[in-house]
PDB file of N, CA and C in Angstrom:
ATOM      1  N   TYR A 142       0.835  -1.184   0.000  1.00 85.00           N
ATOM      2  CA  TYR A 142       0.000   0.000   0.000  1.00 85.00           C
ATOM      3  C   TYR A 142       0.873   1.237   0.000  1.00 85.00           C
ATOM      4  N   THR A 143       0.406   2.288  -0.647  1.00 88.00           N
ATOM      5  CA  THR A 143       1.022   3.602  -0.540  1.00 88.00           C
ATOM      6  C   THR A 143       0.196   4.381   0.471  1.00 88.00           C
ATOM      7  N   ILE A 144       0.856   4.875   1.498  1.00 91.00           N
ATOM      8  CA  ILE A 144       0.152   5.542   2.589  1.00 91.00           C
ATOM      9  C   ILE A 144       0.489   7.027   2.579  1.00 91.00           C
ATOM     10  N   TRP A 145      -0.556   7.840   2.664  1.00 91.00           N
ATOM     11  CA  TRP A 145      -0.391   9.278   2.849  1.00 91.00           C
ATOM     12  C   TRP A 145      -0.788   9.555   4.287  1.00 91.00           C
ATOM     13  N   GLU A 146       0.027  10.311   4.985  1.00 93.00           N
ATOM     14  CA  GLU A 146      -0.222  10.577   6.388  1.00 93.00           C
ATOM     15  C   GLU A 146      -0.417  12.069   6.603  1.00 93.00           C
ATOM     16  N   ALA A 147      -1.389  12.409   7.440  1.00 93.00           N
ATOM     17  CA  ALA A 147      -1.647  13.797   7.780  1.00 93.00           C
ATOM     18  C   ALA A 147      -1.931  13.880   9.286  1.00 93.00           C
ATOM     19  N   PRO A 148      -1.482  14.958   9.925  1.00 92.00           N
ATOM     20  CA  PRO A 148      -1.690  15.091  11.369  1.00 92.00           C
ATOM     21  C   PRO A 148      -3.122  15.467  11.758  1.00 92.00           C
ATOM     22  N   GLY A 149      -3.948  15.853  10.803  1.00 92.00           N
ATOM     23  CA  GLY A 149      -5.321  16.235  11.117  1.00 92.00           C
ATOM     24  C   GLY A 149      -6.173  16.263   9.870  1.00 92.00           C
ATOM     25  N   GLY A 150      -7.469  16.519  10.072  1.00 93.00           N
ATOM     26  CA  GLY A 150      -8.420  16.508   8.974  1.00 93.00           C
ATOM     27  C   GLY A 150      -8.137  17.555   7.911  1.00 93.00           C
ATOM     28  N   ALA A 151      -7.867  18.784   8.329  1.00 94.00           N
ATOM     29  CA  ALA A 151      -7.607  19.855   7.359  1.00 94.00           C
ATOM     30  C   ALA A 151      -6.381  19.535   6.507  1.00 94.00           C
ATOM     31  N   GLN A 152      -5.349  19.012   7.130  1.00 94.00           N
ATOM     32  CA  GLN A 152      -4.130  18.660   6.393  1.00 94.00           C
ATOM     33  C   GLN A 152      -4.382  17.488   5.452  1.00 94.00           C
ATOM     34  N   ALA A 153      -5.234  16.564   5.854  1.00 93.00           N
ATOM     35  CA  ALA A 153      -5.579  15.439   4.977  1.00 93.00           C
ATOM     36  C   ALA A 153      -6.299  15.948   3.727  1.00 93.00           C
ATOM     37  N   LEU A 154      -7.196  16.908   3.903  1.00 93.00           N
ATOM     38  CA  LEU A 154      -7.902  17.464   2.742  1.00 93.00           C
ATOM     39  C   LEU A 154      -6.941  18.203   1.821  1.00 93.00           C
ATOM     40  N   GLU A 155      -5.942  18.876   2.389  1.00 94.00           N
ATOM     41  CA  GLU A 155      -4.929  19.538   1.568  1.00 94.00           C
ATOM     42  C   GLU A 155      -4.185  18.521   0.719  1.00 94.00           C
ATOM     43  N   LEU A 156      -3.817  17.388   1.317  1.00 92.00           N
ATOM     44  CA  LEU A 156      -3.153  16.319   0.559  1.00 92.00           C
ATOM     45  C   LEU A 156      -4.041  15.825  -0.583  1.00 92.00           C
ATOM     46  N   LEU A 157      -5.322  15.652  -0.291  1.00 89.00           N
ATOM     47  CA  LEU A 157      -6.255  15.185  -1.313  1.00 89.00           C
ATOM     48  C   LEU A 157      -6.385  16.199  -2.441  1.00 89.00           C
ATOM     49  N   ASP A 158      -6.407  17.476  -2.079  1.00 90.00           N
ATOM     50  CA  ASP A 158      -6.534  18.525  -3.095  1.00 90.00           C
ATOM     51  C   ASP A 158      -5.305  18.596  -3.993  1.00 90.00           C
ATOM     52  N   GLU A 159      -4.147  18.259  -3.447  1.00 90.00           N
ATOM     53  CA  GLU A 159      -2.896  18.311  -4.208  1.00 90.00           C
ATOM     54  C   GLU A 159      -2.664  17.051  -5.036  1.00 90.00           C
ATOM     55  N   SER A 160      -3.428  16.007  -4.761  1.00 85.00           N
ATOM     56  CA  SER A 160      -3.231  14.724  -5.410  1.00 85.00           C
ATOM     57  C   SER A 160      -3.834  14.702  -6.811  1.00 85.00           C
ATOM     58  N   THR A 161      -3.211  13.922  -7.669  1.00 82.00           N
ATOM     59  CA  THR A 161      -3.759  13.710  -9.010  1.00 82.00           C
ATOM     60  C   THR A 161      -4.531  12.397  -9.095  1.00 82.00           C
ATOM     61  N   ALA A 162      -4.453  11.586  -8.050  1.00 82.00           N
ATOM     62  CA  ALA A 162      -5.135  10.288  -8.038  1.00 82.00           C
ATOM     63  C   ALA A 162      -6.026  10.188  -6.809  1.00 82.00           C
ATOM     64  N   ALA A 163      -7.128   9.496  -6.956  1.00 83.00           N
ATOM     65  CA  ALA A 163      -8.039   9.270  -5.841  1.00 83.00           C
ATOM     66  C   ALA A 163      -7.533   8.115  -4.988  1.00 83.00           C
ATOM     67  N   PRO A 164      -7.441   8.309  -3.686  1.00 90.00           N
ATOM     68  CA  PRO A 164      -7.042   7.206  -2.805  1.00 90.00           C
ATOM     69  C   PRO A 164      -8.104   6.110  -2.805  1.00 90.00           C
ATOM     70  N   ASP A 165      -7.690   4.894  -2.553  1.00 91.00           N
ATOM     71  CA  ASP A 165      -8.620   3.769  -2.502  1.00 91.00           C
ATOM     72  C   ASP A 165      -9.380   3.699  -1.185  1.00 91.00           C
ATOM     73  N   LEU A 166      -8.786   4.265  -0.126  1.00 94.00           N
ATOM     74  CA  LEU A 166      -9.373   4.132   1.202  1.00 94.00           C
ATOM     75  C   LEU A 166      -8.909   5.277   2.085  1.00 94.00           C
ATOM     76  N   LEU A 167      -9.843   5.804   2.876  1.00 94.00           N
ATOM     77  CA  LEU A 167      -9.521   6.769   3.925  1.00 94.00           C
ATOM     78  C   LEU A 167      -9.639   6.043   5.246  1.00 94.00           C
ATOM     79  N   VAL A 168      -8.579   6.096   6.043  1.00 96.00           N
ATOM     80  CA  VAL A 168      -8.609   5.566   7.403  1.00 96.00           C
ATOM     81  C   VAL A 168      -8.469   6.768   8.322  1.00 96.00           C
ATOM     82  N   THR A 169      -9.467   6.973   9.170  1.00 93.00           N
ATOM     83  CA  THR A 169      -9.454   8.137  10.043  1.00 93.00           C
ATOM     84  C   THR A 169     -10.016   7.806  11.413  1.00 93.00           C
ATOM     85  N   ASP A 170      -9.448   8.450  12.417  1.00 91.00           N
ATOM     86  CA  ASP A 170     -10.010   8.353  13.758  1.00 91.00           C
ATOM     87  C   ASP A 170     -11.341   9.090  13.743  1.00 91.00           C
ATOM     88  N   LEU A 171     -12.274   8.612  14.492  1.00 87.00           N
ATOM     89  CA  LEU A 171     -13.589   9.234  14.534  1.00 87.00           C
ATOM     90  C   LEU A 171     -13.539  10.569  15.276  1.00 87.00           C
ATOM     91  N   ILE A 172     -12.855  10.603  16.400  1.00 82.00           N
ATOM     92  CA  ILE A 172     -12.779  11.802  17.226  1.00 82.00           C
ATOM     93  C   ILE A 172     -11.360  12.348  17.148  1.00 82.00           C
ATOM     94  N   MET A 173     -11.236  13.583  16.627  1.00 85.00           N
ATOM     95  CA  MET A 173      -9.934  14.244  16.521  1.00 85.00           C
ATOM     96  C   MET A 173     -10.122  15.712  16.872  1.00 85.00           C
ATOM     97  N   PRO A 174      -9.060  16.367  17.339  1.00 87.00           N
ATOM     98  CA  PRO A 174      -9.165  17.813  17.551  1.00 87.00           C
ATOM     99  C   PRO A 174      -9.324  18.524  16.209  1.00 87.00           C
ATOM    100  N   GLY A 175      -9.966  19.668  16.234  1.00 89.00           N
ATOM    101  CA  GLY A 175     -10.185  20.388  14.983  1.00 89.00           C
ATOM    102  C   GLY A 175     -11.282  19.703  14.197  1.00 89.00           C
ATOM    103  N   MET A 176     -10.982  19.314  12.976  1.00 91.00           N
ATOM    104  CA  MET A 176     -11.944  18.616  12.127  1.00 91.00           C
ATOM    105  C   MET A 176     -11.994  17.145  12.523  1.00 91.00           C
ATOM    106  N   GLY A 177     -13.145  16.693  12.947  1.00 86.00           N
ATOM    107  CA  GLY A 177     -13.308  15.299  13.328  1.00 86.00           C
ATOM    108  C   GLY A 177     -13.348  14.384  12.119  1.00 86.00           C
ATOM    109  N   GLY A 178     -13.248  13.101  12.384  1.00 88.00           N
ATOM    110  CA  GLY A 178     -13.226  12.115  11.316  1.00 88.00           C
ATOM    111  C   GLY A 178     -14.503  12.072  10.496  1.00 88.00           C
ATOM    112  N   ARG A 179     -15.619  12.321  11.130  1.00 88.00           N
ATOM    113  CA  ARG A 179     -16.893  12.298  10.406  1.00 88.00           C
ATOM    114  C   ARG A 179     -16.945  13.419   9.365  1.00 88.00           C
ATOM    115  N   LYS A 180     -16.517  14.616   9.739  1.00 91.00           N
ATOM    116  CA  LYS A 180     -16.489  15.748   8.801  1.00 91.00           C
ATOM    117  C   LYS A 180     -15.472  15.487   7.694  1.00 91.00           C
ATOM    118  N   LEU A 181     -14.313  14.947   8.054  1.00 93.00           N
ATOM    119  CA  LEU A 181     -13.304  14.600   7.057  1.00 93.00           C
ATOM    120  C   LEU A 181     -13.877  13.609   6.052  1.00 93.00           C
ATOM    121  N   ALA A 182     -14.585  12.597   6.548  1.00 90.00           N
ATOM    122  CA  ALA A 182     -15.176  11.593   5.669  1.00 90.00           C
ATOM    123  C   ALA A 182     -16.212  12.210   4.733  1.00 90.00           C
ATOM    124  N   GLU A 183     -17.009  13.151   5.240  1.00 90.00           N
ATOM    125  CA  GLU A 183     -17.993  13.831   4.388  1.00 90.00           C
ATOM    126  C   GLU A 183     -17.301  14.582   3.255  1.00 90.00           C
ATOM    127  N   GLU A 184     -16.238  15.301   3.585  1.00 92.00           N
ATOM    128  CA  GLU A 184     -15.500  16.058   2.574  1.00 92.00           C
ATOM    129  C   GLU A 184     -14.807  15.114   1.575  1.00 92.00           C
ATOM    130  N   TYR A 185     -14.287  14.017   2.091  1.00 91.00           N
ATOM    131  CA  TYR A 185     -13.634  13.016   1.248  1.00 91.00           C
ATOM    132  C   TYR A 185     -14.637  12.436   0.253  1.00 91.00           C
ATOM    133  N   ARG A 186     -15.821  12.087   0.734  1.00 88.00           N
ATOM    134  CA  ARG A 186     -16.852  11.520  -0.143  1.00 88.00           C
ATOM    135  C   ARG A 186     -17.362  12.547  -1.147  1.00 88.00           C
ATOM    136  N   ARG A 187     -17.370  13.814  -0.757  1.00 90.00           N
ATOM    137  CA  ARG A 187     -17.792  14.858  -1.689  1.00 90.00           C
ATOM    138  C   ARG A 187     -16.804  14.938  -2.849  1.00 90.00           C
ATOM    139  N   ARG A 188     -15.518  14.794  -2.533  1.00 88.00           N
ATOM    140  CA  ARG A 188     -14.480  14.835  -3.577  1.00 88.00           C
ATOM    141  C   ARG A 188     -14.432  13.544  -4.388  1.00 88.00           C
ATOM    142  N   PHE A 189     -14.661  12.424  -3.697  1.00 88.00           N
ATOM    143  CA  PHE A 189     -14.561  11.105  -4.318  1.00 88.00           C
ATOM    144  C   PHE A 189     -15.823  10.296  -3.999  1.00 88.00           C
ATOM    145  N   PRO A 190     -16.903  10.517  -4.739  1.00 86.00           N
ATOM    146  CA  PRO A 190     -18.147   9.777  -4.473  1.00 86.00           C
ATOM    147  C   PRO A 190     -17.907   8.260  -4.516  1.00 86.00           C
ATOM    148  N   GLY A 191     -18.528   7.568  -3.604  1.00 81.00           N
ATOM    149  CA  GLY A 191     -18.374   6.127  -3.553  1.00 81.00           C
ATOM    150  C   GLY A 191     -17.103   5.669  -2.856  1.00 81.00           C
ATOM    151  N   ALA A 192     -16.381   6.615  -2.257  1.00 85.00           N
ATOM    152  CA  ALA A 192     -15.119   6.284  -1.594  1.00 85.00           C
ATOM    153  C   ALA A 192     -15.344   5.340  -0.411  1.00 85.00           C
ATOM    154  N   LYS A 193     -14.330   4.552  -0.152  1.00 92.00           N
ATOM    155  CA  LYS A 193     -14.371   3.633   0.977  1.00 92.00           C
ATOM    156  C   LYS A 193     -13.662   4.284   2.167  1.00 92.00           C
ATOM    157  N   ILE A 194     -14.260   4.104   3.348  1.00 91.00           N
ATOM    158  CA  ILE A 194     -13.756   4.755   4.552  1.00 91.00           C
ATOM    159  C   ILE A 194     -13.746   3.742   5.683  1.00 91.00           C
ATOM    160  N   LEU A 195     -12.680   3.772   6.455  1.00 94.00           N
ATOM    161  CA  LEU A 195     -12.564   2.962   7.665  1.00 94.00           C
ATOM    162  C   LEU A 195     -12.332   3.913   8.831  1.00 94.00           C
ATOM    163  N   PHE A 196     -13.271   3.924   9.761  1.00 91.00           N
ATOM    164  CA  PHE A 196     -13.115   4.713  10.973  1.00 91.00           C
ATOM    165  C   PHE A 196     -12.454   3.860  12.040  1.00 91.00           C
ATOM    166  N   ILE A 197     -11.648   4.501  12.872  1.00 91.00           N
ATOM    167  CA  ILE A 197     -11.093   3.843  14.050  1.00 91.00           C
ATOM    168  C   ILE A 197     -11.482   4.684  15.262  1.00 91.00           C
ATOM    169  N   SER A 198     -11.612   4.023  16.415  1.00 89.00           N
ATOM    170  CA  SER A 198     -12.001   4.761  17.606  1.00 89.00           C
ATOM    171  C   SER A 198     -11.671   3.973  18.863  1.00 89.00           C
ATOM    172  N   GLY A 199     -11.401   4.725  19.908  1.00 84.00           N
ATOM    173  CA  GLY A 199     -11.208   4.144  21.230  1.00 84.00           C
ATOM    174  C   GLY A 199     -12.498   4.109  22.029  1.00 84.00           C
ATOM    175  N   TYR A 200     -13.540   4.794  21.540  1.00 71.00           N
ATOM    176  CA  TYR A 200     -14.838   4.752  22.193  1.00 71.00           C
ATOM    177  C   TYR A 200     -15.508   3.422  21.872  1.00 71.00           C
ATOM    178  N   THR A 201     -16.344   2.934  22.771  1.00 64.00           N
ATOM    179  CA  THR A 201     -17.028   1.677  22.501  1.00 64.00           C
ATOM    180  C   THR A 201     -18.060   1.890  21.398  1.00 64.00           C
ATOM    181  N   SER A 202     -18.326   0.844  20.652  1.00 62.00           N
ATOM    182  CA  SER A 202     -19.285   0.957  19.547  1.00 62.00           C
ATOM    183  C   SER A 202     -20.672   1.323  20.066  1.00 62.00           C
ATOM    184  N   GLY A 203     -21.018   0.879  21.267  1.00 60.00           N
ATOM    185  CA  GLY A 203     -22.313   1.233  21.852  1.00 60.00           C
ATOM    186  C   GLY A 203     -22.436   2.726  22.079  1.00 60.00           C
ATOM    187  N   ILE A 204     -21.403   3.350  22.604  1.00 57.00           N
ATOM    188  CA  ILE A 204     -21.413   4.801  22.829  1.00 57.00           C
ATOM    189  C   ILE A 204     -21.468   5.526  21.492  1.00 57.00           C
ATOM    190  N   ILE A 205     -20.696   5.066  20.525  1.00 57.00           N
ATOM    191  CA  ILE A 205     -20.670   5.701  19.203  1.00 57.00           C
ATOM    192  C   ILE A 205     -22.053   5.664  18.566  1.00 57.00           C
ATOM    193  N   ARG A 206     -22.709   4.527  18.592  1.00 58.00           N
ATOM    194  CA  ARG A 206     -24.046   4.401  17.996  1.00 58.00           C
ATOM    195  C   ARG A 206     -25.077   5.203  18.801  1.00 58.00           C
ATOM    196  N   HIS A 207     -24.965   5.146  20.145  1.00 43.00           N
ATOM    197  CA  HIS A 207     -25.916   5.850  21.007  1.00 43.00           C
ATOM    198  C   HIS A 207     -25.856   7.359  20.782  1.00 43.00           C
ATOM    199  N   LYS A 208     -24.686   7.894  20.583  1.00 50.00           N
ATOM    200  CA  LYS A 208     -24.520   9.334  20.382  1.00 50.00           C
ATOM    201  C   LYS A 208     -24.622   9.727  18.910  1.00 50.00           C
ATOM    202  N   ASP A 209     -25.022   8.780  18.067  1.00 50.00           N
ATOM    203  CA  ASP A 209     -25.183   9.034  16.633  1.00 50.00           C
ATOM    204  C   ASP A 209     -23.919   9.597  15.994  1.00 50.00           C
ATOM    205  N   MET A 210     -22.758   9.088  16.405  1.00 56.00           N
ATOM    206  CA  MET A 210     -21.500   9.521  15.814  1.00 56.00           C
ATOM    207  C   MET A 210     -21.310   8.913  14.429  1.00 56.00           C
ATOM    208  N   LEU A 211     -21.886   7.749  14.199  1.00 58.00           N
ATOM    209  CA  LEU A 211     -21.773   7.060  12.908  1.00 58.00           C
ATOM    210  C   LEU A 211     -23.105   6.417  12.558  1.00 58.00           C
ATOM    211  N   GLU A 212     -23.390   6.359  11.276  1.00 60.00           N
ATOM    212  CA  GLU A 212     -24.589   5.672  10.844  1.00 60.00           C
ATOM    213  C   GLU A 212     -24.327   4.161  10.814  1.00 60.00           C
ATOM    214  N   THR A 213     -25.375   3.401  10.804  1.00 55.00           N
ATOM    215  CA  THR A 213     -25.284   1.948  10.765  1.00 55.00           C
ATOM    216  C   THR A 213     -24.624   1.501   9.461  1.00 55.00           C
ATOM    217  N   GLY A 214     -23.822   0.450   9.550  1.00 59.00           N
ATOM    218  CA  GLY A 214     -23.206  -0.117   8.360  1.00 59.00           C
ATOM    219  C   GLY A 214     -21.852   0.470   8.005  1.00 59.00           C
ATOM    220  N   VAL A 215     -21.396   1.461   8.756  1.00 78.00           N
ATOM    221  CA  VAL A 215     -20.094   2.072   8.499  1.00 78.00           C
ATOM    222  C   VAL A 215     -19.014   1.146   9.048  1.00 78.00           C
ATOM    223  N   ASP A 216     -17.888   1.084   8.351  1.00 88.00           N
ATOM    224  CA  ASP A 216     -16.788   0.237   8.807  1.00 88.00           C
ATOM    225  C   ASP A 216     -16.058   0.909   9.956  1.00 88.00           C
ATOM    226  N   LEU A 217     -15.917   0.173  11.059  1.00 88.00           N
ATOM    227  CA  LEU A 217     -15.330   0.704  12.285  1.00 88.00           C
ATOM    228  C   LEU A 217     -14.401  -0.333  12.887  1.00 88.00           C
ATOM    229  N   LEU A 218     -13.209   0.090  13.260  1.00 91.00           N
ATOM    230  CA  LEU A 218     -12.243  -0.759  13.945  1.00 91.00           C
ATOM    231  C   LEU A 218     -11.976  -0.138  15.304  1.00 91.00           C
ATOM    232  N   MET A 219     -12.194  -0.927  16.336  1.00 90.00           N
ATOM    233  CA  MET A 219     -12.045  -0.431  17.695  1.00 90.00           C
ATOM    234  C   MET A 219     -10.599  -0.543  18.174  1.00 90.00           C
ATOM    235  N   LYS A 220     -10.123   0.499  18.866  1.00 91.00           N
ATOM    236  CA  LYS A 220      -8.804   0.484  19.495  1.00 91.00           C
ATOM    237  C   LYS A 220      -8.925  -0.259  20.812  1.00 91.00           C
ATOM    238  N   PRO A 221      -7.886  -0.849  21.299  1.00 95.00           N
ATOM    239  CA  PRO A 221      -6.598  -1.023  20.625  1.00 95.00           C
ATOM    240  C   PRO A 221      -6.678  -2.170  19.625  1.00 95.00           C
ATOM    241  N   PHE A 222      -5.833  -2.118  18.620  1.00 96.00           N
ATOM    242  CA  PHE A 222      -5.764  -3.189  17.641  1.00 96.00           C
ATOM    243  C   PHE A 222      -4.305  -3.414  17.275  1.00 96.00           C
ATOM    244  N   THR A 223      -4.032  -4.579  16.726  1.00 97.00           N
ATOM    245  CA  THR A 223      -2.670  -4.913  16.321  1.00 97.00           C
ATOM    246  C   THR A 223      -2.468  -4.526  14.862  1.00 97.00           C
ATOM    247  N   PRO A 224      -1.232  -4.432  14.409  1.00 96.00           N
ATOM    248  CA  PRO A 224      -0.993  -4.172  12.993  1.00 96.00           C
ATOM    249  C   PRO A 224      -1.648  -5.226  12.094  1.00 96.00           C
ATOM    250  N   VAL A 225      -1.663  -6.469  12.529  1.00 97.00           N
ATOM    251  CA  VAL A 225      -2.282  -7.536  11.737  1.00 97.00           C
ATOM    252  C   VAL A 225      -3.788  -7.319  11.637  1.00 97.00           C
ATOM    253  N   THR A 226      -4.421  -6.963  12.744  1.00 97.00           N
ATOM    254  CA  THR A 226      -5.857  -6.694  12.734  1.00 97.00           C
ATOM    255  C   THR A 226      -6.179  -5.515  11.823  1.00 97.00           C
ATOM    256  N   LEU A 227      -5.371  -4.474  11.871  1.00 97.00           N
ATOM    257  CA  LEU A 227      -5.569  -3.318  10.994  1.00 97.00           C
ATOM    258  C   LEU A 227      -5.442  -3.746   9.529  1.00 97.00           C
ATOM    259  N   ALA A 228      -4.409  -4.497   9.210  1.00 97.00           N
ATOM    260  CA  ALA A 228      -4.197  -4.944   7.826  1.00 97.00           C
ATOM    261  C   ALA A 228      -5.370  -5.795   7.339  1.00 97.00           C
ATOM    262  N   GLN A 229      -5.874  -6.666   8.207  1.00 97.00           N
ATOM    263  CA  GLN A 229      -7.010  -7.506   7.824  1.00 97.00           C
ATOM    264  C   GLN A 229      -8.261  -6.670   7.578  1.00 97.00           C
ATOM    265  N   LYS A 230      -8.500  -5.679   8.427  1.00 96.00           N
ATOM    266  CA  LYS A 230      -9.681  -4.833   8.277  1.00 96.00           C
ATOM    267  C   LYS A 230      -9.569  -3.963   7.022  1.00 96.00           C
ATOM    268  N   VAL A 231      -8.394  -3.427   6.763  1.00 97.00           N
ATOM    269  CA  VAL A 231      -8.175  -2.636   5.547  1.00 97.00           C
ATOM    270  C   VAL A 231      -8.479  -3.484   4.325  1.00 97.00           C
ATOM    271  N   ARG A 232      -7.953  -4.704   4.288  1.00 97.00           N
ATOM    272  CA  ARG A 232      -8.200  -5.589   3.147  1.00 97.00           C
ATOM    273  C   ARG A 232      -9.692  -5.891   3.005  1.00 97.00           C
ATOM    274  N   GLU A 233     -10.355  -6.134   4.133  1.00 96.00           N
ATOM    275  CA  GLU A 233     -11.792  -6.427   4.124  1.00 96.00           C
ATOM    276  C   GLU A 233     -12.581  -5.252   3.521  1.00 96.00           C
ATOM    277  N   VAL A 234     -12.266  -4.035   3.939  1.00 95.00           N
ATOM    278  CA  VAL A 234     -12.978  -2.861   3.435  1.00 95.00           C
ATOM    279  C   VAL A 234     -12.672  -2.645   1.954  1.00 95.00           C
ATOM    280  N   LEU A 235     -11.421  -2.797   1.563  1.00 95.00           N
ATOM    281  CA  LEU A 235     -11.051  -2.618   0.154  1.00 95.00           C
ATOM    282  C   LEU A 235     -11.731  -3.646  -0.742  1.00 95.00           C
ATOM    283  N   ASP A 236     -11.931  -4.846  -0.227  1.00 95.00           N
ATOM    284  CA  ASP A 236     -12.531  -5.918  -1.029  1.00 95.00           C
ATOM    285  C   ASP A 236     -14.053  -5.825  -1.138  1.00 95.00           C
ATOM    286  N   LYS A 237     -14.670  -4.988  -0.329  1.00 91.00           N
ATOM    287  CA  LYS A 237     -16.127  -4.849  -0.389  1.00 91.00           C
ATOM    288  C   LYS A 237     -16.533  -4.187  -1.696  1.00 91.00           C
ATOM    289  N   PRO A 238     -17.622  -4.670  -2.292  1.00 87.00           N
ATOM    290  CA  PRO A 238     -18.116  -3.984  -3.497  1.00 87.00           C
ATOM    291  C   PRO A 238     -18.725  -2.639  -3.105  1.00 87.00           C
ATOM    292  N   ARG A 239     -18.699  -1.724  -4.049  1.00 75.00           N
ATOM    293  CA  ARG A 239     -19.383  -0.451  -3.813  1.00 75.00           C
ATOM    294  C   ARG A 239     -20.870  -0.717  -3.757  1.00 75.00           C
ATOM    295  N   PRO A 240     -21.607   0.103  -3.004  1.00 59.00           N
ATOM    296  CA  PRO A 240     -23.069  -0.059  -3.012  1.00 59.00           C
ATOM    297  C   PRO A 240     -23.610   0.102  -4.431  1.00 59.00           C
ATOM    298  N   ALA A 241     -24.643  -0.646  -4.772  1.00 55.00           N
ATOM    299  CA  ALA A 241     -25.206  -0.631  -6.127  1.00 55.00           C
ATOM    300  C   ALA A 241     -25.592   0.775  -6.566  1.00 55.00           C
ATOM    301  N   SER A 242     -26.148   1.560  -5.655  1.00 47.00           N
ATOM    302  CA  SER A 242     -26.589   2.913  -6.019  1.00 47.00           C
ATOM    303  C   SER A 242     -25.415   3.777  -6.457  1.00 47.00           C
ATOM    304  N   LEU A 243     -24.246   3.589  -5.861  1.00 46.00           N
ATOM    305  CA  LEU A 243     -23.078   4.359  -6.225  1.00 46.00           C
ATOM    306  C   LEU A 243     -22.520   3.891  -7.567  1.00 46.00           C
ATOM    307  N   GLU A 244     -22.569   2.587  -7.816  1.00 45.00           N
ATOM    308  CA  GLU A 244     -22.108   2.076  -9.107  1.00 45.00           C
ATOM    309  C   GLU A 244     -23.013   2.586 -10.217  1.00 45.00           C
ATOM    310  N   ASP A 245     -24.321   2.620  -9.960  1.00 44.00           N
ATOM    311  CA  ASP A 245     -25.255   3.106 -10.960  1.00 44.00           C
ATOM    312  C   ASP A 245     -25.024   4.580 -11.284  1.00 44.00           C
ATOM    313  N   GLU A 246     -24.749   5.393 -10.233  1.00 43.00           N
ATOM    314  CA  GLU A 246     -24.488   6.818 -10.445  1.00 43.00           C
ATOM    315  C   GLU A 246     -23.253   7.018 -11.303  1.00 43.00           C
ATOM    316  N   GLY A 247     -22.210   6.223 -11.039  1.00 45.00           N
ATOM    317  CA  GLY A 247     -20.969   6.359 -11.800  1.00 45.00           C
ATOM    318  C   GLY A 247     -21.147   5.996 -13.263  1.00 45.00           C
ATOM    319  N   GLU A 248     -22.003   5.016 -13.546  1.00 43.00           N
ATOM    320  CA  GLU A 248     -22.207   4.589 -14.917  1.00 43.00           C
ATOM    321  C   GLU A 248     -23.057   5.580 -15.714  1.00 43.00           C
ATOM    322  N   SER A 249     -23.988   6.258 -15.031  1.00 39.00           N
ATOM    323  CA  SER A 249     -24.864   7.173 -15.750  1.00 39.00           C
ATOM    324  C   SER A 249     -24.283   8.568 -15.876  1.00 39.00           C
ATOM    325  N   ALA A 250     -23.240   8.864 -15.119  1.00 37.00           N
ATOM    326  CA  ALA A 250     -22.667  10.216 -15.146  1.00 37.00           C
ATOM    327  C   ALA A 250     -21.791  10.442 -16.349  1.00 37.00           C
TER     328      ALA A 250
END
């Protein structure tokens, strides 16, 4: 994998704006200072419709769902995790097909 690293959401968007290629996957912490992961993901999807996103978080999934931090069906990896677990989850998300509605939009555009 080629990895682009940014210290925060705003810097990640700057990297995306400077890029000539669309990344295959955004991996972001859900809760970050400044621009949170959810806002970053929204901006990422606006730039790259149908993009795949993997959120990571130290909060329990119950708290995240209860506070409506993420919608149902979003890919989430809970901290702490090992490098092997991260690699497996990244591969799992990359291998998922795009939702049919997004594939249809891309074909008709």
